Short mmCIF file of C-alpha atoms in Angstrom, two decimals:
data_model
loop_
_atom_site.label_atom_id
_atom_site.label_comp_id
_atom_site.label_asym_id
_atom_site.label_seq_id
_atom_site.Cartn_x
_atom_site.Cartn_y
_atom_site.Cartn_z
CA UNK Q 1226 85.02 100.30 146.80
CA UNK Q 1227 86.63 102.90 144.57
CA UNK Q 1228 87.74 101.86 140.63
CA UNK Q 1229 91.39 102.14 142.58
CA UNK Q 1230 90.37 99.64 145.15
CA UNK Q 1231 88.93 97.34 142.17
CA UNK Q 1232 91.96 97.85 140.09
CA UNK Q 1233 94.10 96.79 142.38
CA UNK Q 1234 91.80 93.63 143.82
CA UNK Q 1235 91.85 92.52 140.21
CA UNK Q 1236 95.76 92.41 139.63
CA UNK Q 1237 96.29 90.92 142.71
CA UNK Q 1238 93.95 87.94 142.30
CA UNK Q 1239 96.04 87.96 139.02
CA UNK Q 1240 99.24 87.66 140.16
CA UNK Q 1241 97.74 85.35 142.80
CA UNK Q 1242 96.32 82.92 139.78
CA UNK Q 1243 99.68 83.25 138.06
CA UNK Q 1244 101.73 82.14 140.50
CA UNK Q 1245 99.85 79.32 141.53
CA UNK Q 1246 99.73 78.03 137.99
CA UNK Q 1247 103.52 78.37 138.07
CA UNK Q 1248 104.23 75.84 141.18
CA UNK Q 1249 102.04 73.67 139.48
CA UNK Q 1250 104.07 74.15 136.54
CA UNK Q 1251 107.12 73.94 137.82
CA UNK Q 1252 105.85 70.49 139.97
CA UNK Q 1253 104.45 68.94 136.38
CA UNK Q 1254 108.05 69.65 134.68
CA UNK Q 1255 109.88 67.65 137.27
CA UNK Q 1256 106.97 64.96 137.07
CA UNK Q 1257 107.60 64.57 133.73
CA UNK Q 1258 111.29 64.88 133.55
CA UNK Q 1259 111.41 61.64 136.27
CA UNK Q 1260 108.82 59.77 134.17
CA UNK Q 1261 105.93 60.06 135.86
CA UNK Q 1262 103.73 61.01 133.03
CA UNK Q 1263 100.11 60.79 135.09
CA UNK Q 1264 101.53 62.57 137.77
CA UNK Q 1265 102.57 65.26 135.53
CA UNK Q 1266 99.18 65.72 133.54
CA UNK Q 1267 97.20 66.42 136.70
CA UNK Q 1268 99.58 69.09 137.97
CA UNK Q 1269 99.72 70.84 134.06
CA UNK Q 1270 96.18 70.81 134.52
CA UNK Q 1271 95.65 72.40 137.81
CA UNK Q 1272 98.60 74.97 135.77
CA UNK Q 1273 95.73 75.75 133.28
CA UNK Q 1274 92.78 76.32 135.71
CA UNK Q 1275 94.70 78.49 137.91
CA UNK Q 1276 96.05 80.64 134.50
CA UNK Q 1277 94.35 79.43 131.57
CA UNK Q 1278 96.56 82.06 128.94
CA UNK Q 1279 99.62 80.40 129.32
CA UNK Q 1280 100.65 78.38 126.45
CA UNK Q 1281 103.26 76.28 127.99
CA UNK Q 1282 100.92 74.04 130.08
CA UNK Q 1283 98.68 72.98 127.04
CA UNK Q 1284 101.88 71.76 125.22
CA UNK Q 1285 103.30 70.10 128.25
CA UNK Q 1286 100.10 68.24 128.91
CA UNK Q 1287 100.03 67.33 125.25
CA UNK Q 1288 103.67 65.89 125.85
CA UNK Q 1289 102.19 63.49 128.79
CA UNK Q 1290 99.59 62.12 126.52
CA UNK Q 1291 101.52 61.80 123.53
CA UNK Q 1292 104.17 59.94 125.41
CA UNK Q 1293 101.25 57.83 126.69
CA UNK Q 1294 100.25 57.31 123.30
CA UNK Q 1295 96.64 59.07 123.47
CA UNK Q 1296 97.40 60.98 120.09
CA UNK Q 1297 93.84 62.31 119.81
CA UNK Q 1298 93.96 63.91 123.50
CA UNK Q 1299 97.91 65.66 122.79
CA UNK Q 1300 96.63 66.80 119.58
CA UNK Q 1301 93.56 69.00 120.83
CA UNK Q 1302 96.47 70.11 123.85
CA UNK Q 1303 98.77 71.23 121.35
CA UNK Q 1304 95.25 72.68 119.33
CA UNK Q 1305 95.00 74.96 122.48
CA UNK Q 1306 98.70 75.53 123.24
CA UNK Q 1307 99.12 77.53 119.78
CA UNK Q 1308 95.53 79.28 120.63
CA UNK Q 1309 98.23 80.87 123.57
CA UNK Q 1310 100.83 82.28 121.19
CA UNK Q 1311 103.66 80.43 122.71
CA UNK Q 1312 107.21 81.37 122.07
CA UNK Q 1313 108.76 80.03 118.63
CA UNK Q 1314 110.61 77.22 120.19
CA UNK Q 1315 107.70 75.97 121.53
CA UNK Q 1316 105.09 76.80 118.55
CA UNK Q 1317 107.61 74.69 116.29
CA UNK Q 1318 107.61 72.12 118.32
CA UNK Q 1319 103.89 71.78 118.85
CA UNK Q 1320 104.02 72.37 114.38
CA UNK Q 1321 106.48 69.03 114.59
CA UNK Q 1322 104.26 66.76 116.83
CA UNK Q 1323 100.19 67.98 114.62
CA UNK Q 1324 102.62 67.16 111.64
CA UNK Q 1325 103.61 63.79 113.16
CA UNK Q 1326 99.84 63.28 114.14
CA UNK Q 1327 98.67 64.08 110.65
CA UNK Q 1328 101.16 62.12 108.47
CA UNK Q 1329 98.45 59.06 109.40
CA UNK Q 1330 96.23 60.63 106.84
CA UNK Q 1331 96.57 63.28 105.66
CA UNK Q 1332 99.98 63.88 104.21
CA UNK Q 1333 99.90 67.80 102.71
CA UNK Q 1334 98.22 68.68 106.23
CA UNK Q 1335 101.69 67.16 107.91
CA UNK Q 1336 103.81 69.30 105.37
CA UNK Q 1337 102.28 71.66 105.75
CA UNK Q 1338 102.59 71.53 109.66
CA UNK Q 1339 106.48 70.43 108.72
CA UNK Q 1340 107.36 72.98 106.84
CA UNK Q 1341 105.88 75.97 109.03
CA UNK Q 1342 107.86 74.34 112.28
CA UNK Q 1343 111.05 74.02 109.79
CA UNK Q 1344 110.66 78.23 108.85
CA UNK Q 1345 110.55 78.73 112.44
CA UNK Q 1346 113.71 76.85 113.99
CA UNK Q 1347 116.07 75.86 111.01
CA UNK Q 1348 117.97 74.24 113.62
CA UNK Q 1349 115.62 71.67 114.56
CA UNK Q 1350 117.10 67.88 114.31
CA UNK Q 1351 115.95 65.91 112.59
CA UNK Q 1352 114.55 68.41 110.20
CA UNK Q 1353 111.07 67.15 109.13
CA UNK Q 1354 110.06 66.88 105.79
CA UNK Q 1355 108.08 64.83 104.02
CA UNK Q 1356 110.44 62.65 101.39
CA UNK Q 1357 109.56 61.61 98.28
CA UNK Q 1358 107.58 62.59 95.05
CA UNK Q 1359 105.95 65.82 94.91
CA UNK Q 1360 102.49 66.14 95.71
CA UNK Q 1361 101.79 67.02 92.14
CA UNK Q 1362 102.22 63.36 91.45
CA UNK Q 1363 100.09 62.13 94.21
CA UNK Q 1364 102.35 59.67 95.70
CA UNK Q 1365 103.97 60.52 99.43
CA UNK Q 1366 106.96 58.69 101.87
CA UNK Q 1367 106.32 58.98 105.27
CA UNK Q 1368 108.32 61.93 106.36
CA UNK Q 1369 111.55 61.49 108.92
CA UNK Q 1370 110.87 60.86 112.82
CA UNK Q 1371 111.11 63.69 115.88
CA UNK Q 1372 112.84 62.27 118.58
CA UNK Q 1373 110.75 61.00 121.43
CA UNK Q 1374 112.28 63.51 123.56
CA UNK Q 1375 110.28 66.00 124.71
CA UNK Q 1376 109.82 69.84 123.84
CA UNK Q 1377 112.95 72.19 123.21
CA UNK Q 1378 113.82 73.42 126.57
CA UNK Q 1379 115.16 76.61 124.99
CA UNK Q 1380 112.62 79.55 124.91
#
């Protein structure tokens, strides 16, 4: 087999893996979007073995287990979804939900997570900042709740 035949083996196995991580994708969406959060998981995985560089999947499956409440599990998801270099919709809202995940202990980490998701999307609602005295004084509010909705839809 020439480098021609090679070449063109390789992209097509490509495009092959791409498209099959798509349909399961697309299938995980609509599992999710009816509720059916397990469901959805297993397809967003089979998503990332067939085509492990897309970012979408990762922050999807972090949506099923942080609507399941398995905060540890959607945090390493959304760890691995900005690994991808997803689009800024999506990067702010995976910034939103580490910052909502942090705020348990570590309060600059969260504003910090906050206020990079804020500089990307000004228009996010509610914006999320962290309220209350500066962290020159030492003393921290628990910052303003993101929806339980999930990720912007908008890309």
């Amino acid at each position: 087999m020439d480098w021609i035949e090679a070449f063109t083996k390789k992209g097509e196995e490509l495009v092959s893996a791409r498209a099959t991580s798509r349909v399961a994708y697309d299938i995980g969406r609509e599992l999710y979007d009816r509720g059916q959060f397990e469901e959805a998981a297993q397809q967003f995985i089979r998503s990332i073995r067939a085509y492990p560089l897309d970012p979408d999947p990762y922050m999807w499956l972090g949506e099923c287990h942080w609507i399941q409440d398995d905060g540890l599990a959607a945090e390493e998801q959304y760890e691995k979804c900005l690994q991808h270099e997803p689009s800024d919709n999506s990067r702010a809202h995976v910034l939103q939900r580490l910052g909502l995940a942090a705020e348990r202990g570590d309060h600059r980490t969260a504003a910090a997570f906050f206020d990079e998701a804020n500089a990307l999307r000004a228009d996010l609602e509610p914006k999320l900042v962290l309220h209350g005295v500066s962290p020159e004084h030492g003393e921290w509010i628990v910052p303003a709740r993101l929806s339980s909705e999930g990720p912007c839809s908008q890309s």
